[in-house]
Amino acid sequence: MTSSLLVYLIAIPLASSALLMLLGRKADKWGHVLGTLASATSFALGASLFFQMLGRPAEERAVTQKIFEWIHVGSFQVDAGLLLDQLSVSFVLLITGVGTLIHIYSIAYMSHDHDRRRFFAFLNLFIAAMLLLVLGDSYLNLYVGWEGVGLASYLLIGFWNQKPEYATAAKKAFVANRVGDLGLSLAIMIAFTTMGTVTFAGVKEHAPHVSTSALTAMGAMLLLAATGKSAQFPLQSWLGDAMAGPTPVSALIHAATMVTAGVYLITRSNFVFDNAPTAQLLVIIVGAITLLFGALIGTAKDDIKKALAASTMSQIGYMILASGLGPVGYAFAIMHLLTHGFFKAGMFLGAGSVMHGMNDEVNMRRYGGLGKYMPITAITFGLGYLAIIGVPPFAGFYSKDKIIETAFNAGGTRGWIIGIAALLGALITSFYMTRVIMMTFVGNKRWNEHAHPHESPFLMWGPMALLAVGSVASGFILSSGNRFVTWLEPVVNSGHHEHEELLQPAVVTSLALQQ
């Protein structure tokens, strides 16, 4: 099916961003309102398209739109086109839904910043670029959004670039991502030289007939691209320094936009990896290493934002690992990505709320006992904590534990190795996240006389409360009746796979919670 509405998903926040930057100081008084309304309008349009999609048979749910003819050289033709299917609409709702809540939060969080209007312009640009990334119908269209996300992250991480260390952090993220972007460029070149096409539909059609070596090379380059954007080993070093940006930026990067792009790329390219077992194995190895590495880093951080950043690295590692486990693994990877979007955004905004009440202090050794002064922040953050460590019936119980179970079910020695790695990562996660909770909200106060902790205003805790609801309910909603696996079947070619269940999710959770 075709639709003329898809372009507006991107055009609305992009137009808002351009207007806010062009008008400059003239828009200072109302720029934050326009930026928030633009994101909310894209969410409303995305939700409308989603419900329309639900009303059609599974095989007819994909919607396309040709915007214009982009490249036409000989027999090679690429249109500027968009594709909305079961995978991309899941990302659209996450990006615009969580993104809008972060916009609302930012109205209060950035209220005293002289450049709040410019901040919202950059947020809108980030949303628009990520939407183009997930809606493009070819690797070239995706690449434009991919680079747009890199630009927006550079602008937002270095938003307070009057501080040299913040400008350096932005440059570090930008350079590390350029390394990954080289991988995506080479993958596109391999697709063009071996298949004569760079559209997803064209590559999917030709992949079974292309040599395994070519597909392995393309898969390896796609994985390199994913390691850059999603801060996976060995290109993970930029993520901790990226905490230099305002806290709402951290929430947006970690929950709804930049670091989720690598998981999307691998899942969208499932037809490449399914025909290249070596590349698929590399995906599993990178995911397993990163989920353990990130978890270990999280145990050593006293900076609350950097501890959460290490947590993101580890949780994205779970998603990358799952995407290397075949058809069902793709669905569990995206399901964990969606539930992670709720609880990680909620915890980052909770960290921002703590900083707001503690004069921007980020060292958890100078917190302690804040639960009695910030009860709403403590409760919403605590619900996200229960979700990430996989306590039933919270979201992580239904998503991360399914990844661990699928890892064990991979069979043979490989299955046990990656299953034990994933289970060990869950155990370490429960340790360092409990450490964050205890050091911040429990125990005796450790702050000085200049700190006056207090609860944040409604515009900040309101979005945190809504995200906390997602931390509680999203896993059950997505997993009920195997709903999400069935939803993604037309995209990832997943069927019903019988397998022996070695460990039930409840058993996995119980083991991980044993401290």
Short mmCIF file of C-alpha atoms in Angstrom, two decimals:
data_model
loop_
_atom_site.label_atom_id
_atom_site.label_comp_id
_atom_site.label_asym_id
_atom_site.label_seq_id
_atom_site.Cartn_x
_atom_site.Cartn_y
_atom_site.Cartn_z
CA MET A 1 0.00 0.00 0.00
CA THR A 2 1.03 3.60 -0.51
CA SER A 3 0.42 6.66 1.65
CA SER A 4 1.15 10.35 1.35
CA LEU A 5 1.33 10.83 5.13
CA LEU A 6 4.65 9.18 5.97
CA VAL A 7 6.75 12.16 5.00
CA TYR A 8 4.94 14.32 7.56
CA LEU A 9 6.26 12.15 10.38
CA ILE A 10 9.71 13.50 9.53
CA ALA A 11 8.78 16.87 8.05
CA ILE A 12 6.96 18.20 11.13
CA PRO A 13 9.85 18.02 13.64
CA LEU A 14 12.34 18.93 10.89
CA ALA A 15 10.37 22.07 9.98
CA SER A 16 10.07 22.99 13.65
CA SER A 17 13.84 22.59 14.11
CA ALA A 18 14.58 24.76 11.07
CA LEU A 19 12.14 27.46 12.18
CA LEU A 20 13.55 27.64 15.70
CA MET A 21 17.10 27.96 14.41
CA LEU A 22 16.26 30.52 11.72
CA LEU A 23 14.20 32.76 13.98
CA GLY A 24 16.88 32.83 16.64
CA ARG A 25 16.17 34.90 19.75
CA LYS A 26 12.77 35.94 18.39
CA ALA A 27 11.50 32.46 19.26
CA ASP A 28 12.98 32.28 22.76
CA LYS A 29 9.64 32.79 24.56
CA TRP A 30 7.72 30.06 22.76
CA GLY A 31 10.31 27.86 21.07
CA HIS A 32 10.02 25.11 23.69
CA VAL A 33 6.26 24.95 23.12
CA LEU A 34 6.61 24.62 19.35
CA GLY A 35 9.31 21.95 19.70
CA THR A 36 7.16 19.90 22.07
CA LEU A 37 4.04 20.25 19.92
CA ALA A 38 5.99 19.14 16.83
CA SER A 39 7.14 15.95 18.54
CA ALA A 40 3.66 15.30 19.95
CA THR A 41 2.08 15.80 16.51
CA SER A 42 4.43 13.24 14.98
CA PHE A 43 3.50 10.83 17.76
CA ALA A 44 -0.22 11.36 17.12
CA LEU A 45 0.27 10.78 13.39
CA GLY A 46 2.37 7.68 14.06
CA ALA A 47 -0.28 6.31 16.43
CA SER A 48 -2.96 6.92 13.80
CA LEU A 49 -0.96 5.04 11.17
CA PHE A 50 -0.34 2.23 13.66
CA PHE A 51 -4.06 1.73 14.36
CA GLN A 52 -4.77 1.81 10.62
CA MET A 53 -2.14 -0.90 10.22
CA LEU A 54 -3.84 -3.05 12.86
CA GLY A 55 -7.01 -3.03 10.80
CA ARG A 56 -5.35 -4.71 7.81
CA PRO A 57 -4.19 -8.32 7.24
CA ALA A 58 -0.58 -8.97 8.27
CA GLU A 59 0.68 -9.27 4.70
CA GLU A 60 -0.89 -5.92 3.72
CA ARG A 61 0.29 -3.80 6.64
CA ALA A 62 3.43 -2.35 5.05
CA VAL A 63 2.95 1.18 3.70
CA THR A 64 5.33 2.97 1.30
CA GLN A 65 5.74 6.47 -0.08
CA LYS A 66 7.94 7.69 -2.90
CA ILE A 67 8.97 11.28 -2.25
CA PHE A 68 11.08 11.92 -5.35
CA GLU A 69 13.53 10.23 -7.69
CA TRP A 70 16.92 10.60 -6.06
CA ILE A 71 19.57 8.73 -8.08
CA HIS A 72 19.12 7.46 -11.62
CA VAL A 73 22.36 6.39 -13.29
CA GLY A 74 22.01 3.79 -16.02
CA SER A 75 20.14 0.82 -14.58
CA PHE A 76 20.80 1.93 -11.00
CA GLN A 77 17.89 3.82 -9.49
CA VAL A 78 17.23 4.87 -5.92
CA ASP A 79 14.17 6.84 -4.89
CA ALA A 80 13.88 8.96 -1.79
CA GLY A 81 11.29 6.60 -0.38
CA LEU A 82 9.81 5.66 2.97
CA LEU A 83 8.63 2.34 4.37
CA LEU A 84 6.34 1.88 7.36
CA ASP A 85 6.00 -1.75 8.39
CA GLN A 86 5.72 -3.66 11.65
CA LEU A 87 9.35 -3.02 12.56
CA SER A 88 9.56 0.65 11.65
CA VAL A 89 6.23 1.59 13.25
CA SER A 90 7.45 0.09 16.54
CA PHE A 91 10.40 2.48 16.41
CA VAL A 92 8.24 5.41 15.30
CA LEU A 93 6.04 5.05 18.38
CA LEU A 94 9.06 4.69 20.68
CA ILE A 95 10.96 7.64 19.18
CA THR A 96 8.03 10.06 19.15
CA GLY A 97 6.29 8.80 22.30
CA VAL A 98 9.29 8.71 24.63
CA GLY A 99 10.75 11.69 22.75
CA THR A 100 7.67 13.80 23.49
CA LEU A 101 7.83 12.97 27.20
CA ILE A 102 11.48 14.03 27.20
CA HIS A 103 10.50 17.29 25.46
CA ILE A 104 7.90 17.98 28.18
CA TYR A 105 10.44 17.19 30.92
CA SER A 106 12.97 19.50 29.26
CA ILE A 107 10.61 22.49 29.45
CA ALA A 108 11.16 22.57 33.20
CA TYR A 109 14.67 21.09 33.31
CA MET A 110 16.05 23.70 30.89
CA SER A 111 13.85 26.58 32.08
CA HIS A 112 16.80 28.65 33.33
CA ASP A 113 19.04 28.00 30.35
CA HIS A 114 19.63 31.03 28.14
CA ASP A 115 19.62 28.82 25.02
CA ARG A 116 16.56 26.68 25.72
CA ARG A 117 15.07 27.49 22.31
CA ARG A 118 18.21 26.22 20.56
CA PHE A 119 18.13 23.09 22.71
CA PHE A 120 14.60 22.29 21.51
CA ALA A 121 15.64 22.93 17.92
CA PHE A 122 18.36 20.30 18.30
CA LEU A 123 15.95 17.87 20.01
CA ASN A 124 13.56 18.20 17.05
CA LEU A 125 16.44 17.62 14.63
CA PHE A 126 17.38 14.47 16.56
CA ILE A 127 13.80 13.16 16.37
CA ALA A 128 13.53 13.91 12.64
CA ALA A 129 16.87 12.26 11.81
CA MET A 130 16.03 9.12 13.78
CA LEU A 131 12.63 8.90 12.09
CA LEU A 132 14.30 9.10 8.68
CA LEU A 133 16.72 6.37 9.74
CA VAL A 134 13.94 3.92 10.63
CA LEU A 135 11.55 4.91 7.82
CA GLY A 136 13.96 4.89 4.86
CA ASP A 137 13.20 2.08 2.40
CA SER A 138 16.83 1.59 1.34
CA TYR A 139 20.29 1.57 2.87
CA LEU A 140 21.03 4.94 1.23
CA ASN A 141 17.95 6.58 2.72
CA LEU A 142 18.80 5.01 6.08
CA TYR A 143 22.34 6.39 5.71
CA VAL A 144 21.06 9.97 5.48
CA GLY A 145 19.18 9.55 8.75
CA TRP A 146 22.18 7.72 10.22
CA GLU A 147 24.43 10.72 9.58
CA GLY A 148 21.71 13.10 10.75
CA VAL A 149 21.59 11.30 14.09
CA GLY A 150 25.38 11.63 14.34
CA LEU A 151 25.15 15.38 13.71
CA ALA A 152 22.33 15.90 16.21
CA SER A 153 24.13 13.92 18.91
CA TYR A 154 27.27 16.02 18.36
CA LEU A 155 25.26 19.23 18.77
CA LEU A 156 23.47 18.02 21.90
CA ILE A 157 26.36 16.30 23.70
CA GLY A 158 28.38 19.50 23.20
CA PHE A 159 25.43 21.81 23.91
CA TRP A 160 27.34 23.48 26.73
CA ASN A 161 30.46 23.73 24.59
CA GLN A 162 31.77 26.71 26.52
CA LYS A 163 33.22 24.02 28.79
CA PRO A 164 36.22 22.48 26.98
CA GLU A 165 35.65 19.00 28.42
CA TYR A 166 32.09 18.99 27.04
CA ALA A 167 33.25 20.02 23.59
CA THR A 168 35.87 17.25 23.74
CA ALA A 169 33.20 14.68 24.66
CA ALA A 170 31.12 15.72 21.64
CA LYS A 171 34.12 15.38 19.34
CA LYS A 172 34.95 11.96 20.77
CA ALA A 173 31.43 10.71 20.07
CA PHE A 174 31.53 12.18 16.57
CA VAL A 175 34.89 10.59 15.67
CA ALA A 176 34.02 7.17 17.13
CA ASN A 177 30.82 7.16 15.12
CA ARG A 178 32.66 8.04 11.93
CA VAL A 179 34.59 4.77 12.29
CA GLY A 180 31.31 2.88 12.47
CA ASP A 181 29.88 4.90 9.58
CA LEU A 182 32.72 3.67 7.39
CA GLY A 183 31.35 0.17 7.95
CA LEU A 184 27.88 1.19 6.78
CA SER A 185 29.37 2.89 3.70
CA LEU A 186 31.29 -0.26 2.78
CA ALA A 187 28.22 -2.45 3.37
CA ILE A 188 26.24 -0.30 0.93
CA MET A 189 29.05 -0.57 -1.62
CA ILE A 190 29.12 -4.37 -1.26
CA ALA A 191 25.35 -4.53 -1.79
CA PHE A 192 25.64 -2.38 -4.92
CA THR A 193 28.55 -4.29 -6.47
CA THR A 194 27.17 -7.79 -5.77
CA MET A 195 23.42 -7.24 -6.14
CA GLY A 196 23.03 -4.03 -8.10
CA THR A 197 20.57 -2.63 -5.57
CA VAL A 198 20.58 -0.98 -2.16
CA THR A 199 16.88 -1.17 -1.36
CA PHE A 200 15.83 -3.48 1.46
CA ALA A 201 13.42 -5.32 -0.83
CA GLY A 202 16.08 -5.76 -3.51
CA VAL A 203 18.78 -7.00 -1.13
CA LYS A 204 16.30 -9.39 0.48
CA GLU A 205 15.41 -10.81 -2.93
CA HIS A 206 19.03 -11.28 -4.03
CA ALA A 207 20.59 -12.38 -0.72
CA PRO A 208 19.87 -16.14 -1.05
CA HIS A 209 21.59 -16.16 -4.45
CA VAL A 210 24.75 -14.20 -3.51
CA SER A 211 27.97 -15.86 -2.36
CA THR A 212 28.29 -16.46 1.36
CA SER A 213 31.63 -14.61 1.43
CA ALA A 214 30.04 -11.43 0.05
CA LEU A 215 27.19 -11.61 2.56
CA THR A 216 29.65 -12.30 5.38
CA ALA A 217 31.64 -9.21 4.42
CA MET A 218 28.47 -7.12 4.21
CA GLY A 219 27.25 -8.45 7.56
CA ALA A 220 30.61 -7.70 9.21
CA MET A 221 30.49 -4.12 7.93
CA LEU A 222 26.90 -3.70 9.12
CA LEU A 223 28.02 -4.96 12.52
CA LEU A 224 30.88 -2.44 12.55
CA ALA A 225 28.33 0.30 11.88
CA ALA A 226 26.16 -0.98 14.72
CA THR A 227 29.08 -1.04 17.18
CA GLY A 228 29.68 2.66 16.52
CA LYS A 229 26.12 3.92 16.88
CA SER A 230 25.14 1.53 19.68
CA ALA A 231 28.39 1.88 21.67
CA GLN A 232 29.29 -1.80 21.45
CA PHE A 233 32.74 -3.36 21.76
CA PRO A 234 35.20 -2.16 20.46
CA LEU A 235 33.68 1.30 19.77
CA GLN A 236 32.02 1.78 23.16
CA SER A 237 34.35 4.37 24.71
CA TRP A 238 32.37 7.45 23.65
CA LEU A 239 29.19 6.64 25.55
CA GLY A 240 30.34 7.48 29.07
CA ASP A 241 31.78 10.83 28.00
CA ALA A 242 28.52 11.61 26.19
CA MET A 243 26.99 12.23 29.63
CA ALA A 244 28.45 15.74 29.31
CA GLY A 245 25.25 16.84 27.58
CA PRO A 246 22.09 17.91 29.44
CA THR A 247 20.38 14.95 31.12
CA PRO A 248 17.32 14.93 28.79
CA VAL A 249 19.79 14.36 25.93
CA SER A 250 21.17 11.33 27.75
CA ALA A 251 17.64 9.97 28.11
CA LEU A 252 16.90 10.52 24.41
CA ILE A 253 20.16 8.97 23.22
CA HIS A 254 19.93 5.94 25.48
CA ALA A 255 16.23 5.16 25.32
CA ALA A 256 14.74 6.22 22.01
CA THR A 257 17.27 7.29 19.42
CA MET A 258 20.98 6.91 18.77
CA VAL A 259 22.10 3.75 20.55
CA THR A 260 19.03 1.83 19.38
CA ALA A 261 20.00 2.43 15.73
CA GLY A 262 22.49 -0.44 15.62
CA VAL A 263 19.89 -2.94 16.82
CA TYR A 264 17.49 -1.65 14.17
CA LEU A 265 20.13 -1.96 11.44
CA ILE A 266 20.92 -5.60 12.25
CA THR A 267 17.27 -6.56 12.60
CA ARG A 268 16.32 -4.77 9.38
CA SER A 269 19.18 -6.64 7.67
CA ASN A 270 18.01 -10.04 8.94
CA PHE A 271 18.04 -11.42 5.38
CA VAL A 272 21.79 -10.74 5.23
CA PHE A 273 22.67 -12.33 8.56
CA ASP A 274 20.38 -15.34 8.13
CA ASN A 275 22.37 -16.22 5.00
CA ALA A 276 25.79 -15.51 6.57
CA PRO A 277 26.34 -17.72 9.65
CA THR A 278 29.84 -16.36 10.31
CA ALA A 279 28.57 -12.78 10.43
CA GLN A 280 25.75 -13.93 12.70
CA LEU A 281 28.29 -15.52 15.04
CA LEU A 282 30.25 -12.25 15.13
CA VAL A 283 27.05 -10.47 16.21
CA ILE A 284 26.63 -12.93 19.08
CA ILE A 285 30.26 -12.52 20.18
CA VAL A 286 30.12 -8.71 20.16
CA GLY A 287 26.84 -8.72 22.08
CA ALA A 288 28.10 -11.17 24.71
CA ILE A 289 31.36 -9.29 25.27
CA THR A 290 29.61 -5.94 25.54
CA LEU A 291 26.84 -7.03 27.91
CA LEU A 292 29.49 -8.30 30.34
CA PHE A 293 31.90 -5.41 29.79
CA GLY A 294 29.19 -2.79 30.27
CA ALA A 295 27.92 -4.48 33.42
CA LEU A 296 31.41 -4.57 34.93
CA ILE A 297 31.92 -0.88 34.13
CA GLY A 298 28.63 -0.12 35.88
CA THR A 299 29.96 -1.58 39.15
CA ALA A 300 32.85 0.92 39.20
CA LYS A 301 31.02 4.21 38.52
CA ASP A 302 30.11 6.66 41.26
CA ASP A 303 28.70 9.17 38.75
CA ILE A 304 24.99 8.30 38.56
CA LYS A 305 24.72 9.16 34.85
CA LYS A 306 27.82 7.18 33.92
CA ALA A 307 26.54 4.17 35.87
CA LEU A 308 23.32 4.34 33.83
CA ALA A 309 25.35 4.80 30.64
CA ALA A 310 27.27 1.60 31.37
CA SER A 311 23.93 -0.06 31.98
CA THR A 312 22.75 1.01 28.53
CA MET A 313 25.90 -0.41 26.94
CA SER A 314 25.18 -3.72 28.66
CA GLN A 315 21.46 -3.81 27.81
CA ILE A 316 22.11 -2.98 24.16
CA GLY A 317 24.59 -5.86 24.28
CA TYR A 318 21.68 -8.14 25.18
CA MET A 319 19.77 -6.85 22.17
CA ILE A 320 22.73 -7.34 19.81
CA LEU A 321 23.23 -10.84 21.21
CA ALA A 322 19.57 -11.68 20.64
CA SER A 323 19.64 -10.38 17.08
CA GLY A 324 22.33 -12.95 16.32
CA LEU A 325 20.14 -15.83 17.53
CA GLY A 326 17.90 -16.08 14.48
CA PRO A 327 14.23 -15.33 13.76
CA VAL A 328 12.81 -15.47 17.29
CA GLY A 329 15.88 -13.64 18.60
CA TYR A 330 15.13 -10.62 16.41
CA ALA A 331 11.71 -10.27 18.01
CA PHE A 332 13.08 -10.57 21.54
CA ALA A 333 15.81 -8.03 20.73
CA ILE A 334 13.25 -5.44 19.63
CA MET A 335 10.91 -6.29 22.50
CA HIS A 336 13.74 -5.66 24.98
CA LEU A 337 14.59 -2.46 23.11
CA LEU A 338 11.02 -1.20 23.56
CA THR A 339 10.76 -2.10 27.25
CA HIS A 340 14.26 -0.69 27.80
CA GLY A 341 13.05 2.56 26.25
CA PHE A 342 10.59 3.00 29.11
CA PHE A 343 12.70 2.04 32.10
CA LYS A 344 15.97 3.57 30.91
CA ALA A 345 14.36 6.90 29.94
CA GLY A 346 12.60 6.91 33.31
CA MET A 347 15.83 6.30 35.22
CA PHE A 348 17.79 8.92 33.29
CA LEU A 349 15.06 11.48 33.88
CA GLY A 350 15.07 10.36 37.51
CA ALA A 351 18.82 11.00 37.64
CA GLY A 352 18.14 14.46 36.21
CA SER A 353 15.53 15.03 38.91
CA VAL A 354 18.07 14.10 41.58
CA MET A 355 20.61 16.46 40.03
CA HIS A 356 17.94 19.19 39.89
CA GLY A 357 17.41 18.86 43.64
CA MET A 358 21.10 18.50 44.45
CA ASN A 359 22.66 21.50 42.68
CA ASP A 360 23.75 19.35 39.69
CA GLU A 361 25.76 16.98 41.88
CA VAL A 362 26.31 13.64 40.08
CA ASN A 363 28.53 11.81 42.60
CA MET A 364 26.41 9.18 44.37
CA ARG A 365 28.82 9.22 47.31
CA ARG A 366 27.41 12.68 48.09
CA TYR A 367 23.78 11.53 48.01
CA GLY A 368 22.16 9.17 50.50
CA GLY A 369 18.67 9.14 52.01
CA LEU A 370 17.11 11.15 49.19
CA GLY A 371 14.01 8.94 49.07
CA LYS A 372 12.36 10.90 51.90
CA TYR A 373 13.02 14.24 50.17
CA MET A 374 12.14 13.11 46.62
CA PRO A 375 9.48 10.43 47.07
CA ILE A 376 8.06 10.55 43.53
CA THR A 377 11.52 10.44 41.98
CA ALA A 378 12.47 7.54 44.25
CA ILE A 379 9.33 5.55 43.39
CA THR A 380 9.53 6.08 39.61
CA PHE A 381 13.26 5.37 39.57
CA GLY A 382 12.67 2.31 41.74
CA LEU A 383 10.11 0.91 39.29
CA GLY A 384 12.65 1.29 36.49
CA TYR A 385 15.20 -0.48 38.69
CA LEU A 386 12.85 -3.42 39.26
CA ALA A 387 12.24 -3.59 35.51
CA ILE A 388 15.89 -3.63 34.48
CA ILE A 389 16.85 -6.39 36.93
CA GLY A 390 13.94 -8.52 35.72
CA VAL A 391 11.73 -8.82 38.78
CA PRO A 392 8.31 -10.19 37.81
CA PRO A 393 5.95 -8.76 36.67
CA PHE A 394 8.02 -5.78 35.54
CA ALA A 395 9.08 -5.22 31.93
CA GLY A 396 12.54 -6.79 32.00
CA PHE A 397 11.08 -10.05 33.26
CA TYR A 398 9.36 -10.52 29.90
CA SER A 399 12.08 -9.24 27.56
CA LYS A 400 15.61 -9.69 28.89
CA ASP A 401 14.87 -13.06 30.43
CA LYS A 402 13.52 -14.32 27.12
CA ILE A 403 16.85 -13.39 25.54
CA ILE A 404 18.71 -15.40 28.19
CA GLU A 405 16.40 -18.36 27.66
CA THR A 406 16.83 -18.20 23.87
CA ALA A 407 20.61 -18.05 24.32
CA PHE A 408 20.59 -21.27 26.33
CA ASN A 409 18.31 -22.84 23.74
CA ALA A 410 20.79 -22.12 20.92
CA GLY A 411 22.07 -25.65 21.43
CA GLY A 412 25.42 -27.30 22.04
CA THR A 413 28.42 -25.75 23.73
CA ARG A 414 27.76 -22.38 22.07
CA GLY A 415 24.34 -22.21 23.68
CA TRP A 416 25.70 -22.86 27.15
CA ILE A 417 28.55 -20.36 26.76
CA ILE A 418 26.41 -17.47 25.59
CA GLY A 419 23.61 -18.43 27.98
CA ILE A 420 25.95 -18.36 30.97
CA ALA A 421 27.42 -15.04 29.78
CA ALA A 422 23.93 -13.54 29.52
CA LEU A 423 22.93 -14.91 32.92
CA LEU A 424 26.12 -13.60 34.51
CA GLY A 425 25.42 -10.18 33.01
CA ALA A 426 21.96 -10.22 34.60
CA LEU A 427 23.48 -11.06 37.99
CA ILE A 428 26.00 -8.21 37.76
CA THR A 429 23.22 -5.86 36.61
CA SER A 430 21.22 -6.62 39.73
CA PHE A 431 24.30 -5.82 41.83
CA TYR A 432 25.29 -2.45 40.37
CA MET A 433 21.72 -1.20 39.94
CA THR A 434 21.01 -2.09 43.58
CA ARG A 435 24.15 -0.14 44.43
CA VAL A 436 22.79 2.90 42.57
CA ILE A 437 19.47 2.70 44.43
CA MET A 438 21.07 2.25 47.84
CA MET A 439 23.66 5.00 47.42
CA THR A 440 21.11 7.49 46.13
CA PHE A 441 17.80 6.98 47.91
CA VAL A 442 18.56 4.88 51.02
CA GLY A 443 20.79 5.27 54.07
CA ASN A 444 22.15 8.34 55.80
CA LYS A 445 22.54 11.68 54.04
CA ARG A 446 26.04 12.44 52.82
CA TRP A 447 25.57 15.85 51.25
CA ASN A 448 26.94 19.16 52.53
CA GLU A 449 25.05 22.06 54.06
CA HIS A 450 24.73 23.85 50.70
CA ALA A 451 22.44 21.17 49.25
CA HIS A 452 18.69 21.43 49.76
CA PRO A 453 17.15 18.35 48.10
CA HIS A 454 13.54 18.70 47.00
CA GLU A 455 11.05 17.08 44.66
CA SER A 456 10.98 18.25 41.05
CA PRO A 457 8.01 20.15 39.53
CA PHE A 458 5.13 18.37 37.81
CA LEU A 459 6.50 18.94 34.28
CA MET A 460 9.44 16.78 35.33
CA TRP A 461 7.85 14.09 37.46
CA GLY A 462 4.78 13.74 35.21
CA PRO A 463 6.78 12.22 32.30
CA MET A 464 8.71 10.12 34.83
CA ALA A 465 5.43 8.70 36.16
CA LEU A 466 4.18 7.81 32.66
CA LEU A 467 7.48 6.10 31.86
CA ALA A 468 7.20 4.20 35.15
CA VAL A 469 3.83 2.86 33.99
CA GLY A 470 5.59 1.57 30.88
CA SER A 471 8.28 0.01 33.07
CA VAL A 472 5.56 -1.96 34.82
CA ALA A 473 3.18 -2.88 32.00
CA SER A 474 5.01 -2.84 28.65
CA GLY A 475 6.59 -6.30 28.97
CA PHE A 476 3.30 -8.01 29.75
CA ILE A 477 1.49 -6.21 26.92
CA LEU A 478 4.13 -7.09 24.31
CA SER A 479 4.62 -10.71 25.36
CA SER A 480 1.03 -11.71 26.06
CA GLY A 481 0.05 -14.54 23.72
CA ASN A 482 3.43 -14.33 21.96
CA ARG A 483 2.00 -11.12 20.52
CA PHE A 484 5.18 -9.29 19.55
CA VAL A 485 6.88 -12.31 17.96
CA THR A 486 3.80 -12.75 15.77
CA TRP A 487 3.72 -9.03 15.01
CA LEU A 488 7.27 -9.02 13.58
CA GLU A 489 6.96 -12.28 11.63
CA PRO A 490 6.37 -10.64 8.22
CA VAL A 491 9.56 -8.57 8.61
CA VAL A 492 12.00 -11.07 10.10
CA ASN A 493 10.55 -14.19 8.43
CA SER A 494 9.94 -15.76 11.79
CA GLY A 495 7.76 -18.80 12.09
CA HIS A 496 6.75 -20.85 15.08
CA HIS A 497 9.86 -22.66 16.26
CA GLU A 498 9.52 -25.56 18.63
CA HIS A 499 12.36 -25.79 21.08
CA GLU A 500 13.12 -27.31 24.43
CA GLU A 501 12.82 -24.76 27.20
CA LEU A 502 15.90 -25.31 29.32
CA LEU A 503 15.20 -22.48 31.72
CA GLN A 504 11.91 -20.74 32.33
CA PRO A 505 12.09 -16.95 32.71
CA ALA A 506 11.09 -17.12 36.37
CA VAL A 507 14.04 -19.45 37.05
CA VAL A 508 16.42 -17.11 35.22
CA THR A 509 15.20 -14.14 37.22
CA SER A 510 15.50 -16.00 40.51
CA LEU A 511 19.07 -17.01 39.73
CA ALA A 512 20.03 -13.45 38.71
CA LEU A 513 18.60 -11.98 41.90
CA GLN A 514 20.63 -14.22 44.19
CA GLN A 515 23.25 -11.85 45.53
#
